[in-house]
Coordinates of C-alpha atoms in Angstrom, one line a residue:
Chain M
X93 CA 70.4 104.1 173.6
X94 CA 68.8 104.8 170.0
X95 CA 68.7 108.4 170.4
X96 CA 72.0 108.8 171.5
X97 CA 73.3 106.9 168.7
X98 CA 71.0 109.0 166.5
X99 CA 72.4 111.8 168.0
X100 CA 76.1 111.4 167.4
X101 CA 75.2 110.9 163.4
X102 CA 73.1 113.9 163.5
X103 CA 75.7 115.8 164.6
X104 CA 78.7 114.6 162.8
X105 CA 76.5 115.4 159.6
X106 CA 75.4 118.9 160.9
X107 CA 79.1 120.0 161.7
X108 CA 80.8 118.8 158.6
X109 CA 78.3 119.0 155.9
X110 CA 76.8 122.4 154.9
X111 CA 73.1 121.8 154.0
X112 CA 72.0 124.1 151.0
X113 CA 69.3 125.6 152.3
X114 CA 65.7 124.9 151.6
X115 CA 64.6 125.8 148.0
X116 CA 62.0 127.9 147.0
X117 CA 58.0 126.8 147.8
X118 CA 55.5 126.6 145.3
X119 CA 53.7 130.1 145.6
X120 CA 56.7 131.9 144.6
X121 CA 57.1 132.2 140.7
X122 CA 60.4 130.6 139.7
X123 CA 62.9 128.4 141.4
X124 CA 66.4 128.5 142.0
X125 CA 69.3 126.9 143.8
X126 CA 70.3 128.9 146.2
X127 CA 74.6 128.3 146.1
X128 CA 76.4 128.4 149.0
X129 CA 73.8 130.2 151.4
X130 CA 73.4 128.0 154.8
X131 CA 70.1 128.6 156.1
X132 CA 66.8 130.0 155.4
X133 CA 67.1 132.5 152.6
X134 CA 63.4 132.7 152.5
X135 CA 60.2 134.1 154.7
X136 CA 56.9 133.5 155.4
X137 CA 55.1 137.1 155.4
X138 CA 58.0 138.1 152.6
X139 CA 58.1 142.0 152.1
X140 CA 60.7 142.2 149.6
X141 CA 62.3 138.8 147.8
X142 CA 65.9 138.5 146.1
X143 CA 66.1 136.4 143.9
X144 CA 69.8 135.7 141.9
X145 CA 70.6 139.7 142.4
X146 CA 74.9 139.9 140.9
X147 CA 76.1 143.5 141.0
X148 CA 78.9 144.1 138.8
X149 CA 81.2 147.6 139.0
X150 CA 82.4 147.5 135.2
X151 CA 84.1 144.1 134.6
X152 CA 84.6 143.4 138.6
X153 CA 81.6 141.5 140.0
X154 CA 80.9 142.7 144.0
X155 CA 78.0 140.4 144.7
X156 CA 77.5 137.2 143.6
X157 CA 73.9 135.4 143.2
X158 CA 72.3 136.3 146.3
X159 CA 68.9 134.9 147.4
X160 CA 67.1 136.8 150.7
X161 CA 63.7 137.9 151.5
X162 CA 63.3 140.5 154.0
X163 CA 59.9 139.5 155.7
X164 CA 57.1 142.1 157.0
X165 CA 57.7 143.5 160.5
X166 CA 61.0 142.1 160.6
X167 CA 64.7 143.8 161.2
X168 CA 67.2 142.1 159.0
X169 CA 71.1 142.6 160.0
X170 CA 73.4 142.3 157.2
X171 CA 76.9 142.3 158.6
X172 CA 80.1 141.1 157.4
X173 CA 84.0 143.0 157.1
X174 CA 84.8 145.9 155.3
X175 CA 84.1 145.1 150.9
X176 CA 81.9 141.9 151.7
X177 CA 79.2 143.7 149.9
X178 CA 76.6 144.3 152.3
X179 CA 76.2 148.4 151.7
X180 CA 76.3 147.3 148.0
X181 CA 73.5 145.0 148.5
X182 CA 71.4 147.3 150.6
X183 CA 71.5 149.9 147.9
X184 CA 70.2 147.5 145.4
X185 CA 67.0 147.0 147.3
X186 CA 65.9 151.1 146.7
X187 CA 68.1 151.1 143.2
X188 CA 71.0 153.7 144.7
X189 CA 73.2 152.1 142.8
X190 CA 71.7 153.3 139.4
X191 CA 73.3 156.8 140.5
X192 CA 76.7 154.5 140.0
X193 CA 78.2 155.0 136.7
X194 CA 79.3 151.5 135.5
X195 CA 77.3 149.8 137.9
X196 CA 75.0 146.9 136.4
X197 CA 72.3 144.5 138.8
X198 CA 71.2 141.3 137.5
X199 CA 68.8 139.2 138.9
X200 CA 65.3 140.0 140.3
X201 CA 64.1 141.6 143.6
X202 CA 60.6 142.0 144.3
X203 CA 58.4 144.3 146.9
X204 CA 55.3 143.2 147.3
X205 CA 55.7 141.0 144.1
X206 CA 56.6 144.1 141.7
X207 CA 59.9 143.7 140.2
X208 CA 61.5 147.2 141.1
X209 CA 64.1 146.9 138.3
X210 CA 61.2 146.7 135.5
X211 CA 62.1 149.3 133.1
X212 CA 58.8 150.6 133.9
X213 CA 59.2 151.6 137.6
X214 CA 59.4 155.4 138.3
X215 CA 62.4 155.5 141.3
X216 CA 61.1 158.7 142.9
X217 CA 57.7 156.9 144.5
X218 CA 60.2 154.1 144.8
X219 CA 62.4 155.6 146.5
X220 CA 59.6 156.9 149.2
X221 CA 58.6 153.7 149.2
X222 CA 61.8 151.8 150.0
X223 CA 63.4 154.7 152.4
X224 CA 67.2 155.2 153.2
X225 CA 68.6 156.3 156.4
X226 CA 72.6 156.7 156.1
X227 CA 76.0 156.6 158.1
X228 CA 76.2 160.3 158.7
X229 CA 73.4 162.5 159.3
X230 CA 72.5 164.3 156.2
X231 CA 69.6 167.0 157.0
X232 CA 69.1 169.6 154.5
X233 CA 70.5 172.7 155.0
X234 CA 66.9 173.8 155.7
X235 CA 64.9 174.0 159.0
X236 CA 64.1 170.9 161.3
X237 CA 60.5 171.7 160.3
X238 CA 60.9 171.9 156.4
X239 CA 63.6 169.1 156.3
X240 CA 60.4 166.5 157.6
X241 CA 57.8 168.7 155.6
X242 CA 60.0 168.4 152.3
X243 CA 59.0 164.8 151.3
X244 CA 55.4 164.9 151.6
X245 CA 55.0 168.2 150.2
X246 CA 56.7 167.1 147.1
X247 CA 55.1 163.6 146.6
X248 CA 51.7 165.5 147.0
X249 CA 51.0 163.3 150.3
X250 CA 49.0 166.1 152.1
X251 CA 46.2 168.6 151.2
X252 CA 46.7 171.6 153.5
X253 CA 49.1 173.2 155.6
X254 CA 47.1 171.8 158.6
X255 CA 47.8 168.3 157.4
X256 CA 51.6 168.8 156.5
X257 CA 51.8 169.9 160.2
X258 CA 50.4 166.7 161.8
X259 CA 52.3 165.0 159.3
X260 CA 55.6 167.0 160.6
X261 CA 54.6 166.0 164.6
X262 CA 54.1 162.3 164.0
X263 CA 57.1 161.7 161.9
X264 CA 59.3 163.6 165.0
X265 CA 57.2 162.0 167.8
X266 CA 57.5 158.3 166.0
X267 CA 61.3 159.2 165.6
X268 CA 61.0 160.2 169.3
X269 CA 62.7 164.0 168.9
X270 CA 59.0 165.9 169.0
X271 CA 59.9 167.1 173.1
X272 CA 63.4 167.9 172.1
X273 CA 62.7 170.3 169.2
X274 CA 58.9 171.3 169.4
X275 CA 59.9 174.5 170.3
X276 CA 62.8 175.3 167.6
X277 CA 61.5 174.2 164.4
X278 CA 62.4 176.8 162.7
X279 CA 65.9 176.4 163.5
X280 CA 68.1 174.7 160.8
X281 CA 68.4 171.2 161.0
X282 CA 72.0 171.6 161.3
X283 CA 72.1 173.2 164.5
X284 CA 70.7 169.6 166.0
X285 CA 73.2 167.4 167.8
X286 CA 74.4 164.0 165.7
X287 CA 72.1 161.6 167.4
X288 CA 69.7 164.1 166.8
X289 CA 70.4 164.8 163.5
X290 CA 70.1 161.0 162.9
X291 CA 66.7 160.7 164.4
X292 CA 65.8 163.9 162.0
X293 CA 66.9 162.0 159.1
X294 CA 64.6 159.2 160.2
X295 CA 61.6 161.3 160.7
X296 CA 62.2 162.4 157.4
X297 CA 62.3 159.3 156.1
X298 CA 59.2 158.0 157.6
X299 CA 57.3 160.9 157.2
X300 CA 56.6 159.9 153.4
X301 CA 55.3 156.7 154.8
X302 CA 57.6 154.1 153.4
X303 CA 56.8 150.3 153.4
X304 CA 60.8 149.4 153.9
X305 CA 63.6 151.3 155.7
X306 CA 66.6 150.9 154.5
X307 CA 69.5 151.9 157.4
X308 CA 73.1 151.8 156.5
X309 CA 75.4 151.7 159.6
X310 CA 73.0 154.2 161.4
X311 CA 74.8 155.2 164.8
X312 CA 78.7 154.7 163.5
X313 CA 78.9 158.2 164.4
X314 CA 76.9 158.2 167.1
X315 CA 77.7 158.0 171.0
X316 CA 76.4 155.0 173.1
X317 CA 73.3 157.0 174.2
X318 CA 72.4 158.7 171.0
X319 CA 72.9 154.8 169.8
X320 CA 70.7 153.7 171.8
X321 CA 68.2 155.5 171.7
X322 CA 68.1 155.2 167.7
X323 CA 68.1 151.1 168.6
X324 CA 64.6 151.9 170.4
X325 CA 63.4 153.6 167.7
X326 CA 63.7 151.0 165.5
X327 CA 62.3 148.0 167.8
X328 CA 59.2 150.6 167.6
X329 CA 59.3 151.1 164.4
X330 CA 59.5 147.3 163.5
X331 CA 55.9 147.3 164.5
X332 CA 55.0 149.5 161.4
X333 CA 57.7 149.3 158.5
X334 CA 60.4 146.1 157.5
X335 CA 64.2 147.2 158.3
X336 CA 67.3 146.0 156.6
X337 CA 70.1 147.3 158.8
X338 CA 73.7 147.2 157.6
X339 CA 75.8 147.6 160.7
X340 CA 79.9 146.8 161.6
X341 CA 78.9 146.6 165.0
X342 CA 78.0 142.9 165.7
X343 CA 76.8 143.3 169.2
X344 CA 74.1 146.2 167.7
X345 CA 72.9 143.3 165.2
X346 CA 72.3 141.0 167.9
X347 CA 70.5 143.9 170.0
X348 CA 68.5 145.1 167.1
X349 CA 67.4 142.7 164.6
X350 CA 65.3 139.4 164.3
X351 CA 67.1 138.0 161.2
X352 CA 71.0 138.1 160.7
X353 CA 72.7 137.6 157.1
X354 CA 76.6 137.2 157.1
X355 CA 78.0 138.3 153.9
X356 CA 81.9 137.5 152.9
X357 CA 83.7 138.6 149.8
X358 CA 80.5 140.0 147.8
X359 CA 78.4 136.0 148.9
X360 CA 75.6 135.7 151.3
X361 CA 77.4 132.9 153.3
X362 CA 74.5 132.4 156.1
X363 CA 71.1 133.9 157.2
X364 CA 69.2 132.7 160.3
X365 CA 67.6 133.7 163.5
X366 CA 70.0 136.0 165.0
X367 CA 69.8 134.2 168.2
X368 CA 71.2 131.2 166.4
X369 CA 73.4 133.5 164.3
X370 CA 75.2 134.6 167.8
X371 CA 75.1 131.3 169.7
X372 CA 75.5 128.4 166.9
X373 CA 76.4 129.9 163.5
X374 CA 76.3 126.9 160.8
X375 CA 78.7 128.2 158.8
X376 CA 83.1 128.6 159.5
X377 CA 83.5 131.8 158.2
X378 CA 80.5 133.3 160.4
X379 CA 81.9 131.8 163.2
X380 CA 85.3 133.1 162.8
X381 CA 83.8 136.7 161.9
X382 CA 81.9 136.8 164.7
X383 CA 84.2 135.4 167.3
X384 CA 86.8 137.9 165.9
X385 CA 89.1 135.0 164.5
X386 CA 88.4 136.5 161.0
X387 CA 92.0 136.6 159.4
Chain H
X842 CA 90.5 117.1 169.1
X843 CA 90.4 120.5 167.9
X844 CA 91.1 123.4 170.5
X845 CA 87.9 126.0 170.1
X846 CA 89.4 129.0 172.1
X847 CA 92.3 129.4 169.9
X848 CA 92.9 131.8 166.8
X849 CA 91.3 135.6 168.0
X850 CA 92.5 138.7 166.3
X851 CA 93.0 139.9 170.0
X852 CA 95.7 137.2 171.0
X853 CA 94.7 137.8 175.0
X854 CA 90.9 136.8 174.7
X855 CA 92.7 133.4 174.0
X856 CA 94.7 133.3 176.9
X857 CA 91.4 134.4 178.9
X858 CA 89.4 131.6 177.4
X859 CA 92.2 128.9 178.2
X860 CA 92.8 130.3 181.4
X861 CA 88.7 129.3 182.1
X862 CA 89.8 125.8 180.4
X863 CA 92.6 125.7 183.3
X864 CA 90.1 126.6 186.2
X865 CA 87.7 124.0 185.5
X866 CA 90.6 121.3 185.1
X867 CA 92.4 122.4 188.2
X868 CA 89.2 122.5 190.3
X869 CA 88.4 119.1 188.5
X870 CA 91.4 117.7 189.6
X871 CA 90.6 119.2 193.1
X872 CA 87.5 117.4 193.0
X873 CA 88.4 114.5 191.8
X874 CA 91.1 114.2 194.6
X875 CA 88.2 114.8 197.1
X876 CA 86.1 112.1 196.0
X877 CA 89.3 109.3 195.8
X878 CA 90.3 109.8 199.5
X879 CA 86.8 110.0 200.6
X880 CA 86.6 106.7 199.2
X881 CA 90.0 105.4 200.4
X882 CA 89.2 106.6 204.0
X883 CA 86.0 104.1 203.9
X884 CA 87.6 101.4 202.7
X885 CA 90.6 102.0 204.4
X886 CA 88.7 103.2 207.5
X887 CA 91.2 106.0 207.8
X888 CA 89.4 108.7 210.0
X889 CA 92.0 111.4 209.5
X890 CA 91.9 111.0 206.0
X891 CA 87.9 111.7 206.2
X892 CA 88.6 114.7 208.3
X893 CA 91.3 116.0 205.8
X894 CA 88.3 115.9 202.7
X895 CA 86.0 117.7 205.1
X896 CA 88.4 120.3 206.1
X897 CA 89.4 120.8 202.1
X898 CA 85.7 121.3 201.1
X899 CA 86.5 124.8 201.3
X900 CA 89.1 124.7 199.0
X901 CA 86.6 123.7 196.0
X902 CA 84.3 126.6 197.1
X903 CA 87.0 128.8 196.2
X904 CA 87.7 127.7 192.8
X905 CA 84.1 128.3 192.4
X906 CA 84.0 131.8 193.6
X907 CA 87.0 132.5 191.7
X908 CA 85.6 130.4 188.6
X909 CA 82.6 132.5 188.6
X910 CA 84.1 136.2 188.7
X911 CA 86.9 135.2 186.0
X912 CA 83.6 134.0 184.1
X913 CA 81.4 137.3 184.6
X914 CA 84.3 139.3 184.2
X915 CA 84.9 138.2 180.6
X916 CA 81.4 138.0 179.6
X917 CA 81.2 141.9 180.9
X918 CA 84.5 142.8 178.8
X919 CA 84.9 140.4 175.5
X920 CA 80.9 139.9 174.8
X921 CA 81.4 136.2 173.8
X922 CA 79.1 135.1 170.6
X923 CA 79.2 131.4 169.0
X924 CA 81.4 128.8 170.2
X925 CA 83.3 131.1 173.1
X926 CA 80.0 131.7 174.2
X927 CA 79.2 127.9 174.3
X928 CA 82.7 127.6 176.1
X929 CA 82.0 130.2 178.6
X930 CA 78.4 128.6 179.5
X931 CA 79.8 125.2 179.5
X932 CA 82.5 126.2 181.5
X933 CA 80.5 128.0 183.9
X934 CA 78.4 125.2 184.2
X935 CA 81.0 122.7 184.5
X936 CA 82.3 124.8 187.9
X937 CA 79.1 124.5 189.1
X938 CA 78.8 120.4 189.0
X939 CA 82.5 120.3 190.0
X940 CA 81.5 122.0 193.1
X941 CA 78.6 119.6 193.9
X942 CA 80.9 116.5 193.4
X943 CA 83.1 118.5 195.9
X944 CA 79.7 118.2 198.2
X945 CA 79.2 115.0 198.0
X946 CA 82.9 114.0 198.6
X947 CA 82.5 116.2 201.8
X948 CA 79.3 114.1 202.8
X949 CA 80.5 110.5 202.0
X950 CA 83.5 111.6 204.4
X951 CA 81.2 112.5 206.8
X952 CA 78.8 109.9 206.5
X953 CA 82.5 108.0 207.1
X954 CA 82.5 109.6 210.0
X955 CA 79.6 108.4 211.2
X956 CA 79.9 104.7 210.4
X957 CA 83.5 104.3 211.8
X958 CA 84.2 106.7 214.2
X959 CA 80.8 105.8 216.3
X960 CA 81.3 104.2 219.6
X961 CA 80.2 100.4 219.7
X962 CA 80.7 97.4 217.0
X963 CA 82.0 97.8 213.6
X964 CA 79.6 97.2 210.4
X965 CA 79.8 94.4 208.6
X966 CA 82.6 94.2 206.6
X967 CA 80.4 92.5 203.7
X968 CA 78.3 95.8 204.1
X969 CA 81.1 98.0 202.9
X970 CA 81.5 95.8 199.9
X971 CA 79.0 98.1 197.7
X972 CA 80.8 101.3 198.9
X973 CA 84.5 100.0 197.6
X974 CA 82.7 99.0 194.2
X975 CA 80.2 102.4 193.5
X976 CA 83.0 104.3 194.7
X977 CA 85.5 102.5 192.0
X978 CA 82.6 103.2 189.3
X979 CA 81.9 107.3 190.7
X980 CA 85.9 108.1 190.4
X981 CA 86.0 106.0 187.1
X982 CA 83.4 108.4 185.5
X983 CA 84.5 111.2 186.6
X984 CA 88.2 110.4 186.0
X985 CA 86.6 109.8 182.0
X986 CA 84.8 113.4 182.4
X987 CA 87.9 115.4 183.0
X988 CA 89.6 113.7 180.4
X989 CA 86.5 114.8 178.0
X990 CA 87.2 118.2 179.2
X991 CA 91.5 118.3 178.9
X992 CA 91.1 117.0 175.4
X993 CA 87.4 118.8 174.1
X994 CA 87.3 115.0 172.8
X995 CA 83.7 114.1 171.3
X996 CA 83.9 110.6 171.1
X997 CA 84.8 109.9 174.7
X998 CA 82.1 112.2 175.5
X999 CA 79.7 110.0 173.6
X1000 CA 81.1 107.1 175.4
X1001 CA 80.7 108.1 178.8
X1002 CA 77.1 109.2 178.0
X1003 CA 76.4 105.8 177.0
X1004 CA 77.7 104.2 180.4
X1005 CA 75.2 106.2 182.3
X1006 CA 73.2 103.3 183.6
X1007 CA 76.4 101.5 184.8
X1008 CA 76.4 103.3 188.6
X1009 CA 72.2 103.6 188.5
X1010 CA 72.2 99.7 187.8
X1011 CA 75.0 99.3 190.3
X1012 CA 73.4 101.0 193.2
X1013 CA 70.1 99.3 192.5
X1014 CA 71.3 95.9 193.0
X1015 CA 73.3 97.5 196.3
X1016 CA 70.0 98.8 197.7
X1017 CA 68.8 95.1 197.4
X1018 CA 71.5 93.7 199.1
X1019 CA 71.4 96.1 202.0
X1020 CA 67.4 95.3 202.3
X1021 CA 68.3 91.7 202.7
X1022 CA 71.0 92.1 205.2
X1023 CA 68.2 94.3 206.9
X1024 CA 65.6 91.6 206.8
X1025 CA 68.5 89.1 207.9
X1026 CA 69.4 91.3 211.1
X1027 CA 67.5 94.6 211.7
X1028 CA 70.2 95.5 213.8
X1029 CA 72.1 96.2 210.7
X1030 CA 69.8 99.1 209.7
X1031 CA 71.9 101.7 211.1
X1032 CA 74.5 101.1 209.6
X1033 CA 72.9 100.1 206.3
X1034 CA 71.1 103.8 206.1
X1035 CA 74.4 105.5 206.4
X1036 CA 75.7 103.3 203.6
X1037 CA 72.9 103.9 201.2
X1038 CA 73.8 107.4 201.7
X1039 CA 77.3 107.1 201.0
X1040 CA 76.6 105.2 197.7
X1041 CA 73.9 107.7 196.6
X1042 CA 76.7 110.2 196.9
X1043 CA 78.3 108.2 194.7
X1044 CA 76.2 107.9 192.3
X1045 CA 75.3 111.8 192.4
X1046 CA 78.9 112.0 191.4
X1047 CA 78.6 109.9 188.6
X1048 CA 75.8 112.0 187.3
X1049 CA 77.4 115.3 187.6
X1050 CA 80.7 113.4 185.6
X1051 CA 77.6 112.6 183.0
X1052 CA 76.6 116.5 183.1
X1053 CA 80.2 117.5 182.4
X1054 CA 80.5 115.2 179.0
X1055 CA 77.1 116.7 178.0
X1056 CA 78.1 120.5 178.7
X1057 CA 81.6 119.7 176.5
X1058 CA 79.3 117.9 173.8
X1059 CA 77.2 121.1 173.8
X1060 CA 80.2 123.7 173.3
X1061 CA 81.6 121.1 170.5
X1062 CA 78.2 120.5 168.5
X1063 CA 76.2 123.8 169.6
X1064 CA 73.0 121.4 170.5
X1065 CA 71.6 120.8 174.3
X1066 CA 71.3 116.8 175.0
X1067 CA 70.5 117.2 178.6
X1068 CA 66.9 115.5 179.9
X1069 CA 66.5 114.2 176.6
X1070 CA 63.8 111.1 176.8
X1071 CA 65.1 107.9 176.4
X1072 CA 62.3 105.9 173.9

């Protein structure tokens, strides 16, 4: 009866102790506690790594000392209620919130090892790099075919017009709108449905070939099949680019991502496998968000 | 013992998940009632009473049935994630044990049936000995299972799972005994095949009352003990 008894200690310890998570191994450069966070802040094939990141607005601090890395090929969820932080933190990771007046980020985060706060980094390329996909749909007032065209045209990604073109037909076949608007792209961007317009944005986004797309809340305004089909298009695009996905919907976490990170009052409270996330969170407060006890 | 489907935003999810907690005690208690008389009418060699746990079989199939679309109903509308999830599966799991011990009540009776309604001599009475005592052990368990499921209590969980040789052990040294009254008289074989039946049933329904302490440990603790190897 050993491994019963074994059993019942393990999990008096797992349910009333929080574990810190595991620290830091020895090929990454510096080491740190990592606070409060249960679970595995860090990963293997690491894309981007944040390390310590605080975000202050003026005197009022909205994230404290968070530690993730978003690993390569990987959608990471960030959920949590309304002011936990998690658009705040998002933005950090392609430096939007340098456009904030007042707004100051401590701590490190790394792509690819490069420290994209060094005074030295130009945020244009950076901002191809690390892309942005937001809650509405914001296509230039400009056609469908010149709102895809604009970002490698300017960042000098294409030689000819022949190239700009094929660069134009994969962006809207990857974003899986190329049969819906082959035929009208010349017409403005505007004139698309939402969904559509969303999946626009996207093409956009990937047509400057980014390493990291960043998607905050994605399909709030869109309807259950324009949702959908934006949640294919990012299992595909998983294959190719890293996602962080910031998203109020809880069941679209589950469906879309690999990771999950529950955020609470400006804290990374727990990260894990979403599967474990949604069936046995570690942490109180994620299982009261989740459940929908969350006060 | 804290209650885990208390506390939603939505105050009627609650009353949905305690209304599963309900089912599975009611149709516990429905089982559990099956599995006494079916015991009573053997020792008590009460034929009607044997007839009246065959003839209430179907009642347990119901609470199934209506178990199971009160379960897939509220997996379809509330989407349950973390420990009402664990509740729901445990609960749905529960149902299904509950309505096997509900089988093997109907086939001890049966098997009753057999033994005492036949035409011809009685068996033994030192024969029925082992059906009095693996009976006493079968409602015992399962008596401690539905308590572990009223209360959501850990600890008695643990303790049941630790008695779960007591009925294996049990019916070994009864299978013994009936081989040597066999080897004694072989004309004691028919009966002693109906009674190793009976008091494998019993035993069945000790392990499904073992099942039921693990599914509770597993919406409590969020980790899966079942078939775990002994060292």
């Amino acid at each position: 009866m050993n491994s019963l008894l074994e059993l019942k200690t393990a999990m008096r310890d797992e349910r009333t102790e929080v574990k810190p998570a595991k620290r830091l191994g020895t090929n990454v450069s510096f080491d740190r506690d990592y606070g409060d966070t249960v679970g595995e802040v860090t990963a293997s094939n690491a894309r981007m790594v944040c390390r310590d990141v605080n975000v202050f607005y003026g005197p009022k601090q909205a994230i404290h000392g968070v530690n993730l890395d978003i690993g390569r090929n990987e959608v990471i969820a960030l959920i949590g209620p309304s002011g936990c932080g998690k658009s705040t933190f998002i933005r950090c990771l392609n430096r939007m919130n340098d456009t904030i007046v007042g707004c100051r980020v401590t701590g490190s985060i790394q792509l690819d090892g490069q420290d994209i706060y060094d005074p030295q980094m130009d945020v244009v390329p950076l901002r191809a790099q690390i892309g942005m996909v937001f809650q509405k749909p914001n296509p230039f007032p400009k056609s469908i075919y010149e709102n895809v065209a604009y970002g490698p045209r300017i960042h000098g990604l294409t030689q000819n017009k022949a190239e700009l073109e094929e660069v134009v037909e994969n962006s809207l076949r990857r974003a899986g709108l190329w049969d819906e608007v082959k035929d009208s792209l010349d017409q403005p961007g505007t004139s698309l449905s939402g969904g559509q317009q969303q999946r626009l944005c996207i093409a956009r986004t990937i047509a400057v070939n980014p390493e990291v797309i960043l998607m905050d809340e994605p399909c709030s305004a869109l309807d259950p099949i324009a949702t959908a089909r934006i949640e294919q298009l990012i299992d595909e695009l998983r294959m190719q680019f890293t996602i962080a996905i910031v998203t109020h919907s809880m069941q679209q976490a589950a469906r879309v991502s690999q990771r999950t990170a529950y955020f609470h009052l400006g804290k990374l409270i727990e990260v894990g496998e979403t599967a474990q996330v949604f069936t046995n969170p570690r942490h109180q407060l994620t299982e009261d968000y989740i459940t929908g006890r969350f006060g | 013992m804290s209650v885990p489907r208390e506390g939603h935003i939505v105050r009627r999810y609650d009353g949905e998940l305690s209304h599963l907690h309900y089912l599975v005690l009611e149709m516990g208690a429905l089982a559990l009632t099956q599995v006494k008389d079916a015991r009573d009418a053997l020792c008590d060699r009460d034929l009607t009473l044997a007839q009246r746990v065959i003839a209430r079989e179907k009642d347990v199939d119901a609470c199934e049935l209506r178990a199971d679309s009160e379960i897939v109903q509220l997996i379809a509308l509330r989407t349950p994630v973390g420990s009402d999830l664990r509740l729901v599966f445990a609960v749905s799991k529960s149902i299904t044990d509950l309505e096997r011990v509900g089988d093997e009540a109907a086939r001890i009776a049966n098997l009753g049936l057999q033994l005492l309604g036949s035409e011809g001599a009685d068996p033994n009475p030192v024969l029925l000995h082992d059906i009095a005592s693996m009976g006493a052990l079968a409602v015992g368990q399962l008596e401690n299972a539905l308590r572990v499921v009223d209360r959501w209590d850990r600890n008695l969980a643990e303790d049941l799972l630790e008695a779960h040789e007591e009925l294996d052990f049990e019916f070994q040294a009864a299978f013994r005994r009936l081989v040597t009254f066999i080897m004694q008289d072989p004309r004691n074989i028919g009966f002693a095949v109906n009674i190793v039946l009976i008091i494998k049933a019993f035993e069945r329904i000790g392990e499904h009352a073992q099942n039921l302490a693990e599914y509770v440990l597993y919406q409590i603790a969020g980790r899966d003990i079942r078939h775990r190897v002994e060292p």
